[in-house]
């Protein structure tokens, strides 16, 4: 897993009744709720600020000045006392379904080999027995150096007779002992799903080391982890509630490994019971090349089996590469600590082009994980080739997620090709210990997460939380870090966190909010219904205790709405 520029506060409002209200002569002027005397940031460029909004039947029927509030006499009216109102937010990539999925018997926070091995030995001595041992979290920075990594020899000394599965501190790779490989049927004849991304690492003599990367490991989650249904459901409820009470009204699910039916079955139960608090875009995840063949059929099955008004399935998820922490990111140039490394992507440009044409015919969209600049380039090349082949009616909306490294020559292509750029903006600070940057080298590390560069080219930039830990499931953390490129002190563990460069990639607050609202709605094809406060749209509104544009920017992460309104209904807080 892993700003300072401001626009003028005041905007002259053209808040005439003709421009702002949908009411026609002779039409009833009743409303279910009127919010007035607020600082309403609409994210509507034709009317950025307003004072009053009126709601009827879950939709917005008036946005404008208080001089017209009298049209709704007798309606329940709330005086906001100058508080800020903004649209509900869209999380463009997150994972509620992964909460409580992995249950570990063994847990270590060690940061070096000696301490980690001591923790393993202590646990093994205290817990004799048989069967699987599931643990976390081996420290990536202590083991990975170019193509060198952990070796099962060390684990076999401590766990000679029990299968051991260890998840890494960066989650994207795993460390297994000999008994675990044997239990999963992985041997010298096992083929890598996609070298060098989803793979079983071998040493110079082609011996399996037990280091397993990306989808090569994910395919075994159902075999290794015994899902506790009660804990999983409680965890999902907590994640959905945390997102919702912090203002998220729609999200895109980045995938659930082998547990999609479990996740979506529970979400359907919530929706049928009227307990799903937000719009939820489910997905089918392609983590190894073979899964591409099943994507369209599985998306159709998900729709038929689990789809509803709020739970929908429109976008497939593809891993185009891995992560730099385990040296599975796809880069144009070799890793700085492994000059012999040759990158690859999960699908070739030609295969991805053909897949996009298939999605065009099925009327589905595509969301692609990209970390390295080669992964981004190949994805853009494939989109360009597919659009050329299909023509002007090309259907899929494509979004690229994370975008740690983008070659400068590819930045303008996002806007040109209509590809959305989804950044997990709370990653954009400098934590002082970045194992990924060690691999890519200082020059490339100094030019990561080019958010403002893409905005300047006209790209549709969206944001996400990409996590399942409750403490980071708030858009306001992403807004602050995307704006300042500094972590809050509590996350960085220091009083004055350093800023991640380049400084010019800091994003103005107005654009951060737009990315979390209107732009995110476009990514999910919801722009006609949510994302801004405008007449005719769903009444999805947040009432904030402070004005984001006036408060201390280093306190934004702690913001929690006073009230969350979805489809005109107050679901959190009070007015």
Coordinates of C-alpha atoms in Angstrom, one line a residue:
X1 CA 0.0 0.0 0.0
X2 CA 1.0 1.8 0.5
X3 CA -1.7 23.1 -2.0
X4 CA -0.5 26.2 -1.3
X5 CA -2.1 27.9 -4.3
X6 CA -5.6 29.2 -3.8
X7 CA -8.3 30.6 -6.0
X8 CA -10.2 33.7 -4.7
X9 CA -12.7 32.9 -2.0
X10 CA -15.4 35.2 -3.3
X11 CA -17.4 34.6 -6.4
X12 CA -20.2 36.8 -7.7
X13 CA -23.3 34.6 -7.9
X14 CA -25.8 34.9 -10.6
X15 CA -28.5 33.4 -8.5
X16 CA -31.7 34.4 -10.4
X17 CA -34.8 32.2 -10.1
X18 CA -34.8 31.6 -13.8
X19 CA -31.2 30.3 -13.8
X20 CA -31.3 28.3 -10.6
X21 CA -34.7 26.8 -10.1
X22 CA -36.4 24.2 -12.2
X23 CA -39.9 25.3 -11.1
X24 CA -42.1 26.4 -13.9
X25 CA -45.1 28.8 -13.7
X26 CA -48.0 27.1 -11.9
X27 CA -45.9 24.2 -10.6
X28 CA -46.1 23.5 -6.9
X29 CA -43.3 25.1 -5.0
X30 CA -43.1 22.7 -2.1
X31 CA -39.8 21.1 -1.0
X32 CA -39.0 18.4 1.5
X33 CA -36.0 20.3 2.9
X34 CA -34.4 23.7 2.4
X35 CA -30.8 24.4 3.6
X36 CA -30.1 28.1 3.7
X37 CA -27.5 30.6 5.0
X38 CA -24.6 28.3 4.0
X39 CA -21.4 28.6 2.1
X40 CA -22.3 26.0 -0.6
X41 CA -19.4 24.9 -2.8
X42 CA -21.3 23.4 -5.7
X43 CA -18.3 22.2 -7.9
X44 CA -20.5 23.6 -10.7
X45 CA -18.3 26.0 -12.8
X46 CA -21.4 27.9 -13.9
X47 CA -22.4 28.6 -10.3
X48 CA -19.5 27.8 -7.9
X49 CA -21.0 29.2 -4.8
X50 CA -24.5 29.4 -3.5
X51 CA -26.4 30.2 -0.3
X52 CA -29.5 28.0 -0.4
X53 CA -30.4 24.6 -1.8
X54 CA -33.9 23.0 -1.9
X55 CA -34.6 19.3 -2.1
X56 CA -37.7 17.4 -3.2
X57 CA -38.1 13.6 -3.6
X58 CA -34.4 13.1 -3.1
X59 CA -33.3 15.5 -5.9
X60 CA -32.1 19.1 -5.9
X61 CA -34.8 21.5 -7.2
X62 CA -33.1 24.8 -6.4
X63 CA -29.6 26.2 -6.0
X64 CA -29.1 29.9 -5.5
X65 CA -29.4 32.8 -3.1
X66 CA -31.5 33.2 0.0
X67 CA -33.7 35.8 -1.6
X68 CA -35.7 33.0 -3.3
X69 CA -36.0 30.8 -0.2
X70 CA -39.4 32.3 0.4
X71 CA -40.7 30.3 -2.6
X72 CA -40.6 27.3 -0.3
X73 CA -42.5 28.8 2.6
X74 CA -43.8 26.1 5.0
X75 CA -41.1 23.7 4.1
X76 CA -38.7 22.4 6.7
X77 CA -35.8 24.9 6.6
X78 CA -32.4 24.6 8.2
X79 CA -30.3 27.7 8.9
X80 CA -26.7 26.4 8.4
X81 CA -25.2 29.4 10.2
X82 CA -22.6 29.9 7.5
X83 CA -21.3 26.3 7.5
X84 CA -19.8 24.9 4.4
X85 CA -21.8 22.5 2.2
X86 CA -20.2 20.4 -0.6
X87 CA -21.2 17.5 -2.8
X88 CA -20.9 13.9 -1.6
X89 CA -17.6 12.3 -2.5
X90 CA -16.6 9.5 -4.8
X91 CA -13.8 7.1 -3.9
X92 CA -12.4 5.9 -7.2
X93 CA -10.6 2.8 -5.9
X94 CA -10.9 1.1 -2.5
X95 CA -11.4 -2.4 -0.9
X96 CA -14.2 -2.8 1.7
X97 CA -14.4 -6.5 0.8
X98 CA -10.8 -7.1 2.0
X99 CA -11.5 -6.0 5.6
X100 CA -11.0 -8.9 8.0
X101 CA -10.4 -11.3 5.1
X102 CA -6.9 -12.3 6.3
X103 CA -6.7 -13.6 9.8
X104 CA -3.2 -14.0 11.2
X105 CA -2.0 -16.2 14.0
X106 CA 1.4 -14.6 14.0
X107 CA 2.2 -10.9 13.7
X108 CA 5.4 -9.0 13.8
X109 CA 6.3 -5.4 13.3
X110 CA 10.1 -6.1 13.1
X111 CA 12.1 -4.0 10.6
X112 CA 15.2 -6.2 10.3
X113 CA 15.9 -9.8 9.6
X114 CA 17.3 -10.7 13.0
X115 CA 14.3 -9.3 14.9
X116 CA 11.8 -10.8 12.5
X117 CA 13.3 -14.3 12.8
X118 CA 13.4 -13.9 16.6
X119 CA 9.7 -13.1 16.5
X120 CA 9.0 -16.2 14.4
X121 CA 11.0 -18.5 16.8
X122 CA 9.3 -17.1 19.9
X123 CA 5.9 -17.7 18.3
X124 CA 6.8 -21.2 17.1
X125 CA 8.1 -22.2 20.6
X126 CA 4.9 -20.9 22.3
X127 CA 2.5 -22.5 19.7
X128 CA 3.4 -26.1 18.8
X129 CA 0.9 -27.9 16.7
X130 CA -0.1 -28.8 13.2
X131 CA -1.7 -27.1 10.2
X132 CA -1.2 -23.8 8.5
X133 CA 0.4 -20.8 10.2
X134 CA -0.5 -17.5 8.7
X135 CA 1.6 -14.5 9.6
X136 CA 2.4 -10.9 8.8
X137 CA 4.5 -8.8 8.1
X138 CA 8.0 -9.5 6.8
X139 CA 9.8 -6.2 6.3
X140 CA 10.3 -5.7 2.5
X141 CA 13.1 -3.1 3.0
X142 CA 15.2 -5.6 5.0
X143 CA 15.1 -8.4 2.4
X144 CA 14.5 -7.0 -1.2
X145 CA 17.6 -5.8 -3.0
X146 CA 17.2 -5.9 -6.8
X147 CA 16.4 -9.5 -7.7
X148 CA 17.4 -10.7 -4.2
X149 CA 14.8 -11.4 -1.6
X150 CA 13.7 -13.7 1.2
X151 CA 14.5 -17.4 1.1
X152 CA 12.5 -20.3 2.5
X153 CA 15.7 -21.8 4.0
X154 CA 15.4 -19.4 7.0
X155 CA 11.7 -20.4 7.5
X156 CA 12.3 -24.1 7.3
X157 CA 14.7 -23.8 10.2
X158 CA 11.9 -22.5 12.4
X159 CA 8.9 -24.3 10.8
X160 CA 10.2 -27.6 9.4
X161 CA 6.9 -29.5 9.7
X162 CA 4.1 -26.9 9.4
X163 CA 3.1 -24.9 6.2
X164 CA 3.9 -21.2 6.9
X165 CA 2.5 -18.3 4.8
X166 CA 3.9 -14.8 5.5
X167 CA 2.5 -11.6 4.0
X168 CA 4.9 -8.8 3.4
X169 CA 4.8 -5.3 4.8
X170 CA 3.7 -4.0 1.4
X171 CA 1.1 -6.8 1.0
X172 CA 2.0 -7.5 -2.7
X173 CA 4.3 -10.4 -2.1
X174 CA 4.5 -13.4 0.2
X175 CA 7.2 -15.7 1.8
X176 CA 6.4 -19.4 2.1
X177 CA 8.3 -22.2 3.6
X178 CA 8.9 -25.6 1.9
X179 CA 5.8 -27.2 3.6
X180 CA 3.6 -24.4 2.3
X181 CA 4.8 -24.7 -1.3
X182 CA 4.2 -28.5 -1.0
X183 CA 0.7 -28.0 0.4
X184 CA -0.2 -25.6 -2.5
X185 CA 1.2 -27.9 -5.1
X186 CA 4.0 -25.5 -6.2
X187 CA 7.2 -27.2 -7.4
X188 CA 10.0 -26.8 -9.8
X189 CA 7.7 -27.5 -12.7
X190 CA 5.1 -24.8 -11.8
X191 CA 4.9 -22.1 -14.4
X192 CA 4.9 -18.4 -13.4
X193 CA 1.5 -16.9 -14.2
X194 CA 3.3 -13.8 -15.8
X195 CA 7.0 -13.4 -15.3
X196 CA 8.4 -11.1 -13.8
X197 CA 5.2 -9.7 -12.3
X198 CA 3.1 -12.7 -10.9
X199 CA 5.8 -15.2 -10.2
X200 CA 7.5 -17.8 -8.0
X201 CA 11.0 -16.5 -7.4
X202 CA 13.9 -18.8 -8.2
X203 CA 17.5 -18.4 -7.3
X204 CA 20.5 -18.7 -9.7
X205 CA 20.2 -22.4 -9.8
X206 CA 16.4 -22.3 -10.5
X207 CA 15.5 -23.4 -7.0
X208 CA 12.3 -22.1 -5.6
X209 CA 13.0 -19.5 -2.8
X210 CA 9.5 -19.3 -1.4
X211 CA 9.2 -15.6 -2.5
X212 CA 5.9 -15.3 -4.3
X213 CA 4.8 -12.1 -6.0
X214 CA 1.4 -10.6 -6.8
X215 CA -1.2 -12.7 -8.5
X216 CA 0.9 -15.9 -8.2
X217 CA 0.2 -15.6 -4.5
X218 CA -3.3 -14.2 -4.6
X219 CA -4.7 -17.2 -6.4
X220 CA -4.1 -19.3 -3.3
X221 CA -5.9 -17.0 -0.7
X222 CA -8.9 -19.3 -0.8
X223 CA -6.7 -22.3 0.1
X224 CA -4.7 -20.6 2.8
X225 CA -7.1 -18.3 4.7
X226 CA -10.1 -19.7 6.5
X227 CA -12.7 -17.0 6.2
X228 CA -14.5 -16.1 9.5
X229 CA -17.9 -15.0 8.1
X230 CA -19.0 -13.1 11.2
X231 CA -15.7 -11.1 11.5
X232 CA -15.7 -10.4 7.7
X233 CA -19.3 -9.1 7.8
X234 CA -18.6 -6.9 10.8
X235 CA -15.4 -5.6 9.1
X236 CA -17.2 -4.8 5.9
X237 CA -20.0 -3.0 7.8
X238 CA -17.4 -1.0 9.7
X239 CA -15.6 0.0 6.5
X240 CA -18.8 1.0 4.7
X241 CA -19.9 3.0 7.7
X242 CA -16.5 4.7 8.0
X243 CA -16.5 5.7 4.3
X244 CA -20.1 6.8 4.5
X245 CA -19.8 8.9 7.6
X246 CA -16.8 10.7 6.2
X247 CA -18.8 11.7 3.1
X248 CA -18.3 9.0 0.5
X249 CA -21.5 8.5 -1.5
X250 CA -20.1 6.2 -4.2
X251 CA -17.1 4.0 -4.6
X252 CA -15.3 1.6 -7.0
X253 CA -14.3 -1.7 -5.5
X254 CA -10.7 -2.5 -6.6
X255 CA -11.2 -6.3 -6.2
X256 CA -11.7 -9.1 -3.7
X257 CA -9.3 -11.8 -4.9
X258 CA -11.1 -15.2 -4.8
X259 CA -13.8 -14.0 -2.4
X260 CA -16.1 -11.9 -4.8
X261 CA -19.2 -14.0 -4.3
X262 CA -18.8 -13.8 -0.6
X263 CA -18.4 -10.0 -0.7
X264 CA -21.2 -9.3 -3.2
X265 CA -23.6 -11.8 -1.6
X266 CA -23.3 -9.8 1.6
X267 CA -23.6 -6.5 -0.1
X268 CA -26.8 -7.7 -1.9
X269 CA -28.2 -8.6 1.5
X270 CA -27.5 -5.1 2.8
X271 CA -29.1 -3.5 -0.3
X272 CA -32.2 -5.7 0.0
X273 CA -32.5 -4.7 3.6
X274 CA -32.1 -1.0 2.8
X275 CA -28.8 -0.9 4.7
X276 CA -26.2 -0.2 1.9
X277 CA -25.3 3.4 2.6
X278 CA -23.7 4.3 -0.7
X279 CA -23.5 3.4 -4.4
X280 CA -21.1 0.5 -4.8
X281 CA -19.4 -0.4 -8.1
X282 CA -18.3 -4.0 -8.0
X283 CA -15.7 -5.6 -10.3
X284 CA -14.0 -8.7 -11.6
X285 CA -10.2 -8.7 -11.0
X286 CA -7.7 -9.8 -13.5
X287 CA -4.5 -10.6 -11.5
X288 CA -3.1 -13.3 -13.9
X289 CA -3.5 -13.3 -17.7
X290 CA -5.8 -16.3 -17.8
X291 CA -8.5 -14.5 -15.9
X292 CA -9.0 -12.1 -18.8
X293 CA -10.9 -14.9 -20.6
X294 CA -13.6 -15.0 -17.9
X295 CA -14.0 -11.3 -17.2
X296 CA -17.0 -10.4 -19.4
X297 CA -18.9 -13.6 -18.4
X298 CA -18.2 -13.0 -14.7
X299 CA -19.3 -9.4 -14.9
X300 CA -22.6 -10.4 -16.5
X301 CA -23.0 -13.1 -13.8
X302 CA -22.4 -10.6 -11.0
X303 CA -25.0 -8.3 -12.5
X304 CA -27.6 -11.0 -12.8
X305 CA -26.9 -12.5 -9.4
X306 CA -26.1 -9.5 -7.2
X307 CA -26.9 -6.3 -9.1
X308 CA -29.4 -3.8 -7.7
X309 CA -30.0 -0.1 -7.6
X310 CA -26.9 0.8 -5.6
X311 CA -24.8 -2.3 -6.1
X312 CA -23.8 -2.4 -9.8
X313 CA -21.1 -3.9 -12.0
X314 CA -19.8 -1.9 -14.9
X315 CA -16.0 -1.8 -14.6
X316 CA -13.4 -4.6 -14.9
X317 CA -10.1 -4.4 -12.9
X318 CA -6.8 -5.3 -14.5
X319 CA -3.3 -5.4 -12.9
X320 CA -1.0 -4.2 -15.6
X321 CA 2.1 -4.6 -13.3
X322 CA 2.9 -5.0 -9.7
X323 CA 4.7 -2.6 -7.2
X324 CA 8.3 -1.3 -7.0
X325 CA 8.7 -2.6 -3.4
X326 CA 9.0 -6.2 -4.7
X327 CA 10.5 -5.1 -8.0
X328 CA 7.4 -6.1 -10.1
X329 CA 6.6 -2.7 -11.4
X330 CA 7.0 -2.4 -15.1
X331 CA 9.5 0.3 -16.1
X332 CA 11.0 1.5 -19.4
X333 CA 14.5 1.4 -17.8
X334 CA 15.9 -1.2 -15.5
X335 CA 15.7 -0.9 -11.7
X336 CA 18.5 1.1 -10.2
X337 CA 19.5 -1.8 -8.0
X338 CA 19.1 -4.5 -10.8
X339 CA 20.5 -3.3 -14.1
X340 CA 19.8 -6.7 -15.8
X341 CA 16.1 -6.5 -15.0
X342 CA 13.8 -6.6 -18.1
X343 CA 10.2 -5.4 -17.4
X344 CA 7.0 -6.8 -18.8
X345 CA 3.3 -6.1 -18.4
X346 CA 0.5 -8.4 -17.5
X347 CA -1.0 -8.1 -21.0
X348 CA 0.9 -7.1 -24.1
X349 CA -0.3 -4.0 -26.0
X350 CA -1.9 -6.2 -28.6
X351 CA -3.7 -8.4 -26.0
X352 CA -4.9 -5.4 -24.1
X353 CA -6.1 -3.8 -27.3
X354 CA -8.1 -6.9 -28.2
X355 CA -9.5 -7.0 -24.6
X356 CA -10.7 -3.4 -24.9
X357 CA -12.5 -4.2 -28.1
X358 CA -14.2 -7.1 -26.3
X359 CA -15.2 -4.7 -23.5
X360 CA -16.5 -2.3 -26.1
X361 CA -18.8 -4.9 -27.5
X362 CA -19.9 -5.9 -24.0
X363 CA -20.4 -2.2 -23.0
X364 CA -18.0 -2.4 -20.0
X365 CA -15.3 -0.1 -18.6
X366 CA -11.8 -0.9 -17.5
X367 CA -9.8 0.2 -14.4
X368 CA -6.1 -0.6 -14.7
X369 CA -3.5 -0.8 -11.9
X370 CA -0.2 0.8 -13.1
X371 CA 2.9 1.7 -11.1
X372 CA 5.8 1.8 -13.5
X373 CA 6.1 4.1 -16.6
X374 CA 6.1 1.1 -19.0
X375 CA 2.8 -0.1 -17.6
X376 CA 1.3 3.3 -18.2
X377 CA 2.8 3.6 -21.7
X378 CA 1.6 0.2 -22.7
X379 CA -1.9 0.9 -21.3
X380 CA -2.2 4.2 -23.2
X381 CA -0.8 2.6 -26.4
X382 CA -3.5 -0.1 -26.1
X383 CA -6.3 2.4 -25.6
X384 CA -5.1 4.4 -28.6
X385 CA -5.0 1.2 -30.8
X386 CA -8.4 0.1 -29.6
X387 CA -10.0 3.5 -30.3
X388 CA -8.4 3.5 -33.8
X389 CA -9.8 0.1 -34.5
X390 CA -13.3 0.8 -33.2
X391 CA -13.7 4.4 -34.2
X392 CA -15.5 7.3 -32.7
X393 CA -18.1 5.3 -30.8
X394 CA -15.5 3.5 -28.7
X395 CA -17.4 2.7 -25.5
X396 CA -15.1 1.8 -22.6
X397 CA -14.1 4.6 -20.1
X398 CA -10.6 3.7 -19.1
X399 CA -9.0 4.8 -15.8
X400 CA -5.4 4.2 -14.8
X401 CA -4.8 3.9 -11.0
X402 CA -1.8 4.8 -8.8
X403 CA 0.5 6.2 -11.5
X404 CA 3.6 6.3 -9.4
X405 CA 5.9 6.9 -12.4
X406 CA 4.8 8.5 -15.7
X407 CA 7.1 9.2 -18.5
X408 CA 6.8 12.9 -19.3
X409 CA 6.0 12.1 -23.0
X410 CA 2.9 10.3 -21.9
X411 CA 1.3 12.9 -19.6
X412 CA -0.6 14.8 -22.3
X413 CA -2.0 11.5 -23.7
X414 CA -4.5 11.1 -20.8
X415 CA -6.5 14.1 -21.9
X416 CA -6.0 13.3 -25.6
X417 CA -7.3 9.7 -25.2
X418 CA -10.0 10.5 -22.6
X419 CA -8.3 8.3 -20.0
X420 CA -8.9 9.1 -16.3
X421 CA -6.0 9.3 -13.9
X422 CA -6.8 7.9 -10.5
X423 CA -4.3 8.8 -7.7
X424 CA -4.4 7.4 -4.2
X425 CA -3.6 10.9 -2.9
X426 CA -3.0 10.0 0.7
X427 CA 0.2 8.2 -0.5
X428 CA 1.7 11.5 -1.8
X429 CA 3.6 12.4 1.3
X430 CA 7.2 11.5 2.2
X431 CA 7.5 8.9 4.9
X432 CA 11.3 8.9 4.9
X433 CA 11.4 5.1 4.4
X434 CA 10.3 4.2 0.9
X435 CA 11.7 0.9 -0.3
X436 CA 10.2 1.5 -3.7
X437 CA 12.4 4.6 -4.2
X438 CA 15.5 2.6 -3.4
X439 CA 14.8 0.4 -6.4
X440 CA 13.8 3.1 -9.0
X441 CA 16.7 5.4 -8.1
X442 CA 16.9 9.0 -6.9
X443 CA 16.1 10.7 -10.2
X444 CA 12.9 8.8 -10.9
X445 CA 12.0 8.9 -7.2
X446 CA 12.2 12.7 -7.3
X447 CA 9.5 12.8 -9.9
X448 CA 6.6 10.6 -8.7
X449 CA 2.8 11.1 -8.6
X450 CA 2.6 13.8 -11.3
X451 CA -0.9 14.9 -10.3
X452 CA -0.7 18.6 -11.2
X453 CA 1.2 17.8 -14.4
X454 CA -1.8 15.8 -15.6
X455 CA -4.3 18.4 -14.4
X456 CA -2.5 21.0 -16.4
X457 CA -2.9 18.9 -19.6
X458 CA -6.7 18.7 -19.1
X459 CA -6.8 15.1 -17.9
X460 CA -9.7 13.9 -15.7
X461 CA -8.0 13.3 -12.4
X462 CA -9.8 11.4 -9.7
X463 CA -8.8 10.2 -6.2
X464 CA -9.1 7.2 -3.9
X465 CA -8.2 5.6 -0.6
X466 CA -7.2 2.1 -1.8
X467 CA -7.2 0.5 1.6
X468 CA -9.3 -1.4 4.1
X469 CA -7.8 0.0 7.3
X470 CA -10.4 2.2 8.9
X471 CA -8.0 4.9 10.0
X472 CA -7.2 5.9 6.4
X473 CA -10.7 5.5 4.9
X474 CA -11.5 9.2 4.7
X475 CA -11.3 11.4 1.7
X476 CA -10.2 14.3 3.9
X477 CA -6.9 12.6 4.5
X478 CA -6.4 12.3 0.7
X479 CA -7.4 15.9 0.2
X480 CA -4.9 17.2 2.7
X481 CA -2.0 15.1 1.5
X482 CA -2.7 15.7 -2.1
X483 CA -2.7 19.4 -1.4
X484 CA 0.4 19.6 0.8
X485 CA 2.3 16.4 -0.3
X486 CA 3.1 16.0 3.4
X487 CA 1.7 13.4 5.8
X488 CA 0.0 14.5 9.0
X489 CA 2.4 14.2 11.8
X490 CA 0.5 11.3 13.4
X491 CA 1.0 9.2 10.2
X492 CA 4.6 10.2 9.5
X493 CA 5.5 9.7 13.2
X494 CA 7.4 13.1 13.3
X495 CA 6.4 16.6 14.3
X496 CA 7.3 18.3 11.0
X497 CA 6.9 15.9 8.1
X498 CA 8.9 16.6 5.0
X499 CA 7.3 17.3 1.7
X500 CA 7.4 14.9 -1.2
X501 CA 8.7 16.8 -4.3
X502 CA 8.3 18.2 -6.8
X503 CA 6.6 21.1 -5.1
X504 CA 4.8 22.1 -8.3
X505 CA 2.8 18.8 -8.1
X506 CA 0.9 20.1 -5.0
X507 CA -2.8 20.4 -6.0
X508 CA -5.0 23.4 -5.1
X509 CA -7.8 22.6 -2.7
X510 CA -10.4 23.4 -5.3
X511 CA -9.0 20.8 -7.7
X512 CA -8.6 18.3 -4.9
X513 CA -12.3 18.6 -4.1
X514 CA -13.3 18.5 -7.7
X515 CA -11.2 15.3 -8.1
X516 CA -13.0 13.7 -5.2
X517 CA -16.5 14.7 -6.5
X518 CA -17.2 15.7 -10.1
X519 CA -14.2 14.0 -11.7
X520 CA -14.8 10.8 -9.7
X521 CA -18.4 10.8 -10.7
X522 CA -17.3 10.9 -14.4
X523 CA -15.0 8.0 -13.9
X524 CA -17.9 5.9 -12.7
X525 CA -20.4 7.2 -15.3
X526 CA -22.4 8.9 -12.6
X527 CA -21.7 12.6 -13.6
X528 CA -25.3 13.2 -14.6
X529 CA -26.5 12.2 -11.1
X530 CA -23.9 13.1 -8.5
X531 CA -20.6 14.9 -8.2
X532 CA -21.9 18.5 -8.0
X533 CA -24.7 20.5 -6.4
X534 CA -26.9 21.3 -9.4
X535 CA -30.6 21.3 -10.2
X536 CA -31.8 17.9 -11.2
X537 CA -29.1 15.9 -9.5
X538 CA -29.4 13.6 -6.6
X539 CA -29.3 15.4 -3.2
X540 CA -26.0 14.0 -2.0
X541 CA -24.7 16.7 0.3
X542 CA -22.1 17.1 3.1
X543 CA -22.4 19.7 5.8
X544 CA -18.9 20.5 7.3
X545 CA -18.1 21.9 10.7
X546 CA -15.4 24.2 9.1
X547 CA -14.7 25.7 5.7
X548 CA -12.0 23.7 4.0
X549 CA -10.8 26.8 2.2
X550 CA -10.3 28.7 5.5
X551 CA -9.0 26.1 7.9
X552 CA -5.5 25.1 8.7
X553 CA -4.5 22.8 5.8
X554 CA -2.7 20.5 8.1
X555 CA -5.9 19.8 10.0
X556 CA -8.1 18.9 7.0
X557 CA -7.4 15.2 7.5
X558 CA -9.3 15.2 10.8
X559 CA -12.5 16.7 9.3
X560 CA -15.7 14.8 9.7
X561 CA -19.0 16.0 8.3
X562 CA -21.6 17.3 10.7
X563 CA -24.2 15.7 8.4
X564 CA -24.2 13.4 5.4
X565 CA -27.3 13.5 3.2
X566 CA -27.8 10.8 0.5
X567 CA -30.7 11.1 -2.0
X568 CA -32.2 13.7 0.3
X569 CA -32.1 11.5 3.4
X570 CA -30.0 12.4 6.4
X571 CA -28.0 9.2 7.1
X572 CA -25.2 10.5 9.4
X573 CA -25.0 13.3 11.9
X574 CA -27.5 16.0 12.4
X575 CA -28.6 19.3 10.9

